[in-house]
Tab-separated table of C-alpha atoms in Angstrom:
chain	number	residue	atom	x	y	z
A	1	UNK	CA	42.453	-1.295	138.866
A	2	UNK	CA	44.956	1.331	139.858
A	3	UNK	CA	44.408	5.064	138.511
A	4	UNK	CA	47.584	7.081	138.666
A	5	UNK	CA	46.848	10.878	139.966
A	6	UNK	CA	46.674	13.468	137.957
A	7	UNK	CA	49.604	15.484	137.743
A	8	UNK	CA	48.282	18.446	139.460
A	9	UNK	CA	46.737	17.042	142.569
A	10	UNK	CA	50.537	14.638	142.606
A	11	UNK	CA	52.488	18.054	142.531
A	12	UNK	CA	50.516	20.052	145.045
A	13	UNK	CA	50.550	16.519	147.560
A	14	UNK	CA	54.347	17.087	147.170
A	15	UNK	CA	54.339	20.411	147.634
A	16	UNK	CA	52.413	20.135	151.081
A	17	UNK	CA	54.778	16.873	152.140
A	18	UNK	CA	57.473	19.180	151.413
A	19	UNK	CA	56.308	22.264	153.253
A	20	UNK	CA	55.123	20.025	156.162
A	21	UNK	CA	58.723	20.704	158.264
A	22	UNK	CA	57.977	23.907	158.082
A	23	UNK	CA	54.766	23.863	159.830
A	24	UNK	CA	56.515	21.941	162.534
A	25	UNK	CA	59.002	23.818	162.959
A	26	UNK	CA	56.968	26.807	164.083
A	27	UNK	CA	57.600	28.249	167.425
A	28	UNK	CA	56.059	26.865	170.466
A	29	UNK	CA	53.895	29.142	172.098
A	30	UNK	CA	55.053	30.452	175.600
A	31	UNK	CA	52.214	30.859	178.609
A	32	UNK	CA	52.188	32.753	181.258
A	33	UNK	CA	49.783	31.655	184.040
A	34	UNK	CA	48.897	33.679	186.507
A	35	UNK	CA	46.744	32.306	189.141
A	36	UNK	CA	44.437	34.651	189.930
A	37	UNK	CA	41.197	35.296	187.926
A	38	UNK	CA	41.285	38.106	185.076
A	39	UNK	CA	40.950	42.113	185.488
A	40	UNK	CA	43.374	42.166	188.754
A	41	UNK	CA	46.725	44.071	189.048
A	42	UNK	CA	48.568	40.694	188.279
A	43	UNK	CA	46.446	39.726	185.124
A	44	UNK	CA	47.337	43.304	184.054
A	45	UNK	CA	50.888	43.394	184.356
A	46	UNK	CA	51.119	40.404	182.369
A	47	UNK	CA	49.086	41.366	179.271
A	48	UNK	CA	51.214	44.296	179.779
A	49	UNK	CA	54.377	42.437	178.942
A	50	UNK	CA	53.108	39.563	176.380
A	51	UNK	CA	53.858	41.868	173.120
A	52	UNK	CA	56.978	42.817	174.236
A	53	UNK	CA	58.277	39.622	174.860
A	54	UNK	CA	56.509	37.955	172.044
A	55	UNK	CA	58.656	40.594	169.963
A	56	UNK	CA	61.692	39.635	171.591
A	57	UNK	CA	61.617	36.029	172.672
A	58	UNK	CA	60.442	35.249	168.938
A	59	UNK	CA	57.694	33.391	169.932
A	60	UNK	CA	53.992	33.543	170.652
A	61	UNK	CA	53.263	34.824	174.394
A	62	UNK	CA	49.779	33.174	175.576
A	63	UNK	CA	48.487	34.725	179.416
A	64	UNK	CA	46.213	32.196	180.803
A	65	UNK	CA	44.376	32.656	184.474
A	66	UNK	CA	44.403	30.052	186.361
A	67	UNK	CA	42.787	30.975	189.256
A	68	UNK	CA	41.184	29.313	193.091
A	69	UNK	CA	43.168	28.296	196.349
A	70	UNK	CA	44.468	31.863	196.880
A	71	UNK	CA	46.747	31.196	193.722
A	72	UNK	CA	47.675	27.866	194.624
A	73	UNK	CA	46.210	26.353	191.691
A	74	UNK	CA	47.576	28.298	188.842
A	75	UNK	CA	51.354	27.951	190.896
A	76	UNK	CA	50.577	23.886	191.198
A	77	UNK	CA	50.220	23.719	187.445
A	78	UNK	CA	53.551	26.171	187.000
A	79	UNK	CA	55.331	23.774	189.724
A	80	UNK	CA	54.466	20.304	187.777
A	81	UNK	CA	55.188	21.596	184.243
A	82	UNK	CA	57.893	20.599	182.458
A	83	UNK	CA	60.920	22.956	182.816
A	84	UNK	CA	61.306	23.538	178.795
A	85	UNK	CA	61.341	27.523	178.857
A	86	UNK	CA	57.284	27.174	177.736
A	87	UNK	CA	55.579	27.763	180.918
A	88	UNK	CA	56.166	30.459	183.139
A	89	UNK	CA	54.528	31.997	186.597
A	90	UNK	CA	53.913	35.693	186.988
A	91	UNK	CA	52.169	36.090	190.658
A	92	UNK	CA	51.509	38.275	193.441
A	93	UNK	CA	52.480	38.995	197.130
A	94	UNK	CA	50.156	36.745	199.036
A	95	UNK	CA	52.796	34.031	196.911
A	96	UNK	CA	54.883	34.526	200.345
A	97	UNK	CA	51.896	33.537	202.763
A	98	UNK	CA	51.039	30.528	200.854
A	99	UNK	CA	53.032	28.121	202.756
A	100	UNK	CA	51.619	28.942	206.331
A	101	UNK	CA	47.802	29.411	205.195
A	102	UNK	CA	47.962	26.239	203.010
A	103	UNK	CA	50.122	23.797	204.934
A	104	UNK	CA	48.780	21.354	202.705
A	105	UNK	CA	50.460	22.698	199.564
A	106	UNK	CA	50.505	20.039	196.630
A	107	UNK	CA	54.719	22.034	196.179
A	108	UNK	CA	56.883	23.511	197.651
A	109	UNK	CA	57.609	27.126	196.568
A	110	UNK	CA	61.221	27.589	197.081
A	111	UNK	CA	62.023	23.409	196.046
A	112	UNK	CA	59.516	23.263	193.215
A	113	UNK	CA	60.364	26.945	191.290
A	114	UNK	CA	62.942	28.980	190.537
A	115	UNK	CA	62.776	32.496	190.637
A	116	UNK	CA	63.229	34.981	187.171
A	117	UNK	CA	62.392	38.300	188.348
A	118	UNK	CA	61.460	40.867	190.990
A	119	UNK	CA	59.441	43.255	188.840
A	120	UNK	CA	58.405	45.659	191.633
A	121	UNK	CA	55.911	46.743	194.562
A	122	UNK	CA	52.971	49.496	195.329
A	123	UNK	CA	52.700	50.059	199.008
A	124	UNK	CA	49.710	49.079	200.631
A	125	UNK	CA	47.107	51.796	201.492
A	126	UNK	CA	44.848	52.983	204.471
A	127	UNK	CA	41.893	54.594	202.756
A	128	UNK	CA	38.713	55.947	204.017
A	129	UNK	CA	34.962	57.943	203.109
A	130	UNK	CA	36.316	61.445	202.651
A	131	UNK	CA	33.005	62.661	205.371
A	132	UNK	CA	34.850	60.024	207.865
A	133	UNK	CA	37.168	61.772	210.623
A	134	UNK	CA	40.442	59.937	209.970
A	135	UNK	CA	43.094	62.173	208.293
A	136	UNK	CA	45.932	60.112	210.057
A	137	UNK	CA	47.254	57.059	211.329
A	138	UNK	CA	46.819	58.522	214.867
A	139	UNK	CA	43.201	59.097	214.455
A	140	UNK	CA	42.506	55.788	213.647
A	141	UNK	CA	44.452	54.434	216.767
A	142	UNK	CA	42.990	57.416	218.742
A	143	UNK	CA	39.331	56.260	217.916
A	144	UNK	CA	39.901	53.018	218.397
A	145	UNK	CA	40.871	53.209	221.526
A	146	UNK	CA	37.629	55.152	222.267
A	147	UNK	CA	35.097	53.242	221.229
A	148	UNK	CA	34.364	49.911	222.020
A	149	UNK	CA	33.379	48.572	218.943
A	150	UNK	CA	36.358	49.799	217.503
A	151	UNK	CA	37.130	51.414	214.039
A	152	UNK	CA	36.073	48.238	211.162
A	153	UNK	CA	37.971	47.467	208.198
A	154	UNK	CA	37.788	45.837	204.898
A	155	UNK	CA	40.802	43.925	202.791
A	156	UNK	CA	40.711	41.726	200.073
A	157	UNK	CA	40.635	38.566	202.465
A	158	UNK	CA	42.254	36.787	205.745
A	159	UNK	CA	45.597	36.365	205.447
A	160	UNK	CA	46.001	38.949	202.547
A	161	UNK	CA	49.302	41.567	203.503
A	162	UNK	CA	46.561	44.147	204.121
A	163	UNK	CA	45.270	41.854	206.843
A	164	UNK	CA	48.669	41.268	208.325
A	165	UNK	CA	49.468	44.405	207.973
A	166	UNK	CA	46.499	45.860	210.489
A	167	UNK	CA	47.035	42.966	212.884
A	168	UNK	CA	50.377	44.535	213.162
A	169	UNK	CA	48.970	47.649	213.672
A	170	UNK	CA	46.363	46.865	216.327
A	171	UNK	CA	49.353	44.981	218.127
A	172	UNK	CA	51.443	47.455	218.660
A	173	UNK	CA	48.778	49.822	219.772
A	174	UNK	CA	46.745	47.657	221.893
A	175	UNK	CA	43.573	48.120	219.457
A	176	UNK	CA	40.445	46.447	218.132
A	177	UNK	CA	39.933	46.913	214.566
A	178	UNK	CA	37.097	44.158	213.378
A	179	UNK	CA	38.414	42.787	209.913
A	180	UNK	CA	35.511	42.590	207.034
A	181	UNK	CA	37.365	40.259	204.357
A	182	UNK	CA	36.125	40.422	201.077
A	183	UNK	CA	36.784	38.598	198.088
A	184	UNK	CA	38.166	41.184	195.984
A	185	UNK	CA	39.330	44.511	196.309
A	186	UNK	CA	36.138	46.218	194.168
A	187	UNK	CA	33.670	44.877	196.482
A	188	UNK	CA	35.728	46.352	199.071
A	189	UNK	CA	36.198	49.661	198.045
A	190	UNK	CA	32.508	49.859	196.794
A	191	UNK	CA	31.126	49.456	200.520
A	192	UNK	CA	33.962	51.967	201.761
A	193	UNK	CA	32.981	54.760	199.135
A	194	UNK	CA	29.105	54.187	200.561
A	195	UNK	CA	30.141	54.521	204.303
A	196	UNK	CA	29.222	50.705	204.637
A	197	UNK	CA	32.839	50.300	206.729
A	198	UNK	CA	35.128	52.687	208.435
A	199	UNK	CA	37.660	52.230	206.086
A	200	UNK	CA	39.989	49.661	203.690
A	201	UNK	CA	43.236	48.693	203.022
A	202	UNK	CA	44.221	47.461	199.906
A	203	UNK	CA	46.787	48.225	196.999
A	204	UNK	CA	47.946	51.457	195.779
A	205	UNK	CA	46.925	50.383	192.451
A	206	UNK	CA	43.248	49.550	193.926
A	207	UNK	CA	43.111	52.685	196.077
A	208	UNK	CA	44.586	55.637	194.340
A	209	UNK	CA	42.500	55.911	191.629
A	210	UNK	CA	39.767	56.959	194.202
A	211	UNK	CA	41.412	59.018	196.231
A	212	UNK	CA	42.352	61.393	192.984
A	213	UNK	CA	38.726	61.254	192.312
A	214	UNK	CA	37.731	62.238	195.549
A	215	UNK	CA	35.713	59.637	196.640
A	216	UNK	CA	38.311	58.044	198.892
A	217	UNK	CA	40.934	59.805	201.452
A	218	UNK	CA	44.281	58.000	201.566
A	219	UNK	CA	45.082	57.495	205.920
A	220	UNK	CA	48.421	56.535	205.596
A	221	UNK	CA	50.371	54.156	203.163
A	222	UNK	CA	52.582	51.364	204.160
A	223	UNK	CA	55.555	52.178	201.842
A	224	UNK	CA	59.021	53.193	203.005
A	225	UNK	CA	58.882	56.333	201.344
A	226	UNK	CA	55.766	58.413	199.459
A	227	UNK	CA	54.236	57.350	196.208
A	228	UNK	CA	54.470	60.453	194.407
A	229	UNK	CA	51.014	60.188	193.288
A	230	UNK	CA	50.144	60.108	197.483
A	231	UNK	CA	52.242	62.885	198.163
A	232	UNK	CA	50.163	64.297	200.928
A	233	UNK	CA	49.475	60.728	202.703
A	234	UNK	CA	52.272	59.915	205.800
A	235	UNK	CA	53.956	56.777	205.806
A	236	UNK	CA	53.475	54.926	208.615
A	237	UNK	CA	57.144	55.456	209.487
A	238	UNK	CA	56.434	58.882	209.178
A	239	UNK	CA	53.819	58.158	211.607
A	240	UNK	CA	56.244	56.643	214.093
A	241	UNK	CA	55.672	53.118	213.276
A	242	UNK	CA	58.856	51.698	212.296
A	243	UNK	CA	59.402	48.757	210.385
A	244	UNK	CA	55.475	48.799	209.726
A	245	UNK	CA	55.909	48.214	205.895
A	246	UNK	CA	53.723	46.063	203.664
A	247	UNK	CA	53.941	46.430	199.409
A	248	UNK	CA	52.167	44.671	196.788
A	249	UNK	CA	54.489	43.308	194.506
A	250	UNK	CA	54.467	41.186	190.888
A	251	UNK	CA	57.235	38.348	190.515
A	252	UNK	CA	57.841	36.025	188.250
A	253	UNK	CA	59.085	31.862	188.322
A	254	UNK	CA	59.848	28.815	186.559
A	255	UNK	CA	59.259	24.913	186.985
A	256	UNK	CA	62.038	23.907	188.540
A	257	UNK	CA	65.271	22.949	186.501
A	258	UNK	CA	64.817	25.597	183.681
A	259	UNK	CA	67.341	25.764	181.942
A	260	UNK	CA	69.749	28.592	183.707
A	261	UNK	CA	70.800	30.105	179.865
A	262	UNK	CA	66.357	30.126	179.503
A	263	UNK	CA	65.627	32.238	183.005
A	264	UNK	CA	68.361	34.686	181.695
A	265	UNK	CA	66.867	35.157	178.260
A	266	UNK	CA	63.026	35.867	179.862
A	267	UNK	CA	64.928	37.933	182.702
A	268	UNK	CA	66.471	40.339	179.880
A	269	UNK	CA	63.126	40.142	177.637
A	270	UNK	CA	60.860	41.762	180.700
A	271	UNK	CA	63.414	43.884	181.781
A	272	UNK	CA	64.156	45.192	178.149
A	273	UNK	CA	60.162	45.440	178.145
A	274	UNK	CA	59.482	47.101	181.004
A	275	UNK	CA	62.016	49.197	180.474
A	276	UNK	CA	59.764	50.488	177.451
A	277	UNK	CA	58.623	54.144	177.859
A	278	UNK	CA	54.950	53.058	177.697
A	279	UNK	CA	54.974	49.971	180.238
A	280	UNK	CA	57.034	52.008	182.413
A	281	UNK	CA	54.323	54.554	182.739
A	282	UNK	CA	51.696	51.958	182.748
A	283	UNK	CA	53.372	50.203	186.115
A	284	UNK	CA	54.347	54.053	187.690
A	285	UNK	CA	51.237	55.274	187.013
A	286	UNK	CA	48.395	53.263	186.849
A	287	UNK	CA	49.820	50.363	188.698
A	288	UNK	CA	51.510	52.734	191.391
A	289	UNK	CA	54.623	50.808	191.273
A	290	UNK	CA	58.249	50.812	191.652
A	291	UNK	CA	60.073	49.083	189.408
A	292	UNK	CA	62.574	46.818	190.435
A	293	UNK	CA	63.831	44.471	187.714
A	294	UNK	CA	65.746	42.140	189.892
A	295	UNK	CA	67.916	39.312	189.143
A	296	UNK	CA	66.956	35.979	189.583
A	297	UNK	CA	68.479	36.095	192.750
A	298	UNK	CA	67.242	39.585	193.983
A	299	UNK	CA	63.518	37.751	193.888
A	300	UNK	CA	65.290	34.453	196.057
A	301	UNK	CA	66.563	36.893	198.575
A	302	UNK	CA	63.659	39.259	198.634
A	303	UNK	CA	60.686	36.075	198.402
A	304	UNK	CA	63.448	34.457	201.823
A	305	UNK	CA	62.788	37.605	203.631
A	306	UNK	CA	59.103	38.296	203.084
A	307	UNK	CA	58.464	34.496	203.563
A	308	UNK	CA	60.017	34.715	207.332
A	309	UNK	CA	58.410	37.880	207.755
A	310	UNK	CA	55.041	37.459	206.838
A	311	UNK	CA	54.742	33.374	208.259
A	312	UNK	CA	55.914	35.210	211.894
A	313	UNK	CA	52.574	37.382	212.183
A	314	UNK	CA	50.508	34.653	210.971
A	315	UNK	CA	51.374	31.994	213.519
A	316	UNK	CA	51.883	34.793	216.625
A	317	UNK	CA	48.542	35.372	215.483
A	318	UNK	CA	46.432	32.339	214.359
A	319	UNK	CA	45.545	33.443	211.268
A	320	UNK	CA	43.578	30.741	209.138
A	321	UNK	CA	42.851	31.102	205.109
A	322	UNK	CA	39.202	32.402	204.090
């Protein structure tokens, strides 16, 4: 026998059959993967920008680390996603080595993305005990020329830009500088600030904090012109090393095929965001960076050029991945 509903639980049944479209119709949530593990520069620029472009992209903005494979994993899963405007890549420089460390790369970066925005760079810093001799470029050279050990250094890993960047150094001077790679830039800095190694290189971001607290001396810093927050530290142009430049620098990138009219709406939304008095300060200051705020094809021609530049020193000198 068939009881009819009461006419309470029939109305409020209706009520949720009719409100069901609107449920659906909520949103999708944007991500932004970044593949490289939480609490690094690149995890903190883009919890920096989430609110803002939650606010203005009218949708939820989800960060999600991806990390392993020097970033290769988090870019893989950016690279096979479907090219709806939902998933997005915000990564770092060693993006630009990837090819010629990993030959074996499951994409290919310039095929397999497209490229949204250059948001900006930090030069790379020399950085040393402050009860350690070297005040300059040319004492570092100077000593290790002397000694036969030669002057040690620590970087976040072979094949990092701080790596490539001293190979360049010791090949222009004829030096031996024994490379300690770490696995991040803490561990390095930790065993500098003891007087474990002669000195690191690593990220303006990662090094400046220290040197303002005095536990660090900045060398020299590998920017084409002075980080106002380094004002004292030479360039190493300054130094008389031209063309020696190496920056940190945040970009971001789409699967492949978004939507042209979708790469121009998130290009506005993080430059209208980090345009923002407080994320501006946040990248200047604590970040160290210059903001940039490219087009989509400022990052092609600027990812091009530090692609050729950076592949050249690691095949003239047989650099292999950690």
């Amino acid at each position: 026998m068939t009881h009819p509903l009461p006419r309470r639980i029939a109305l409020g049944l209706g009520a949720a059959v009719l409100a069901a479209p609107a449920l659906r119709a909520q949103p999708a949530s944007i991500r932004i993967i970044v593949p490289f593990a939480a609490g690094g520069s690149t995890d903190a620029v883009a919890r920096l920008v989430s609110p803002g472009l939650t606010q203005r992209l009218g949708q939820p903005v989800i960060v999600e680390n991806r990390s392993g494979a020097a970033g290769a994993i988090g870019t893989d899963a950016v690279a096979k996603s479907r090219p709806d405007g939902t998933t997005w890549l915000l990564t770092f420089d060693s993006h630009a080595v990837m090819p010629v460390l990993l030959p074996s790369l499951p994409f290919d970066l310039t095929r397999d993305l497209d490229p949204v925005m250059l948001i900006g760079g930090a030069p790379y810093v020399l950085a040393t005990k402050t009860d350690k001799p070297y005040r300059s470029l040319a004492d570092v050279v100077t000593a290790a020329r002397a000694r036969r050990d030669g002057v040690s250094y620590g970087s976040t890993g072979n094949g990092t830009i701080g790596h490539l960047t001293m190979i360049q150094l010791q090949s222009r001077t004829g030096t031996s500088m024994p490379h300690l790679p770490y696995r991040g830039g803490g561990l390095a800095v930790n065993d500098t600030v003891a007087g474990h190694i002669e000195m690191m290189i690593g990220s303006a971001a990662l090094v400046a904090p220290h040197v303002s607290g005095g536990t660090l001396r900045a060398v020299a810093q590998f920017g084409p012109t002075r980080l106002p927050g380094l004002a004292e530290t030479q360039t190493a142009l300054e130094a008389g090393f031209d063309g020696l430049t190496a920056e940190a620098w945040w970009g971001v990138f789409a699967p492949h095929g978004t939507p042209a009219e979708m790469v121009a709406r998130m290009n506005a939304a993080l430059r209208e965001t980090l345009n923002e008095a407080r994320a501006r300060q946040m990248m200047e200051q604590t970040q160290q960076a210059r903001l940039v705020l490219s087009d989509p094809e400022g990052l092609k021609t600027f990812l091009d050029a530090e692609i050729a530049k950076w592949s050249r020193v690691v095949r003239e000198n047989n650099i292999r991945a950690d």
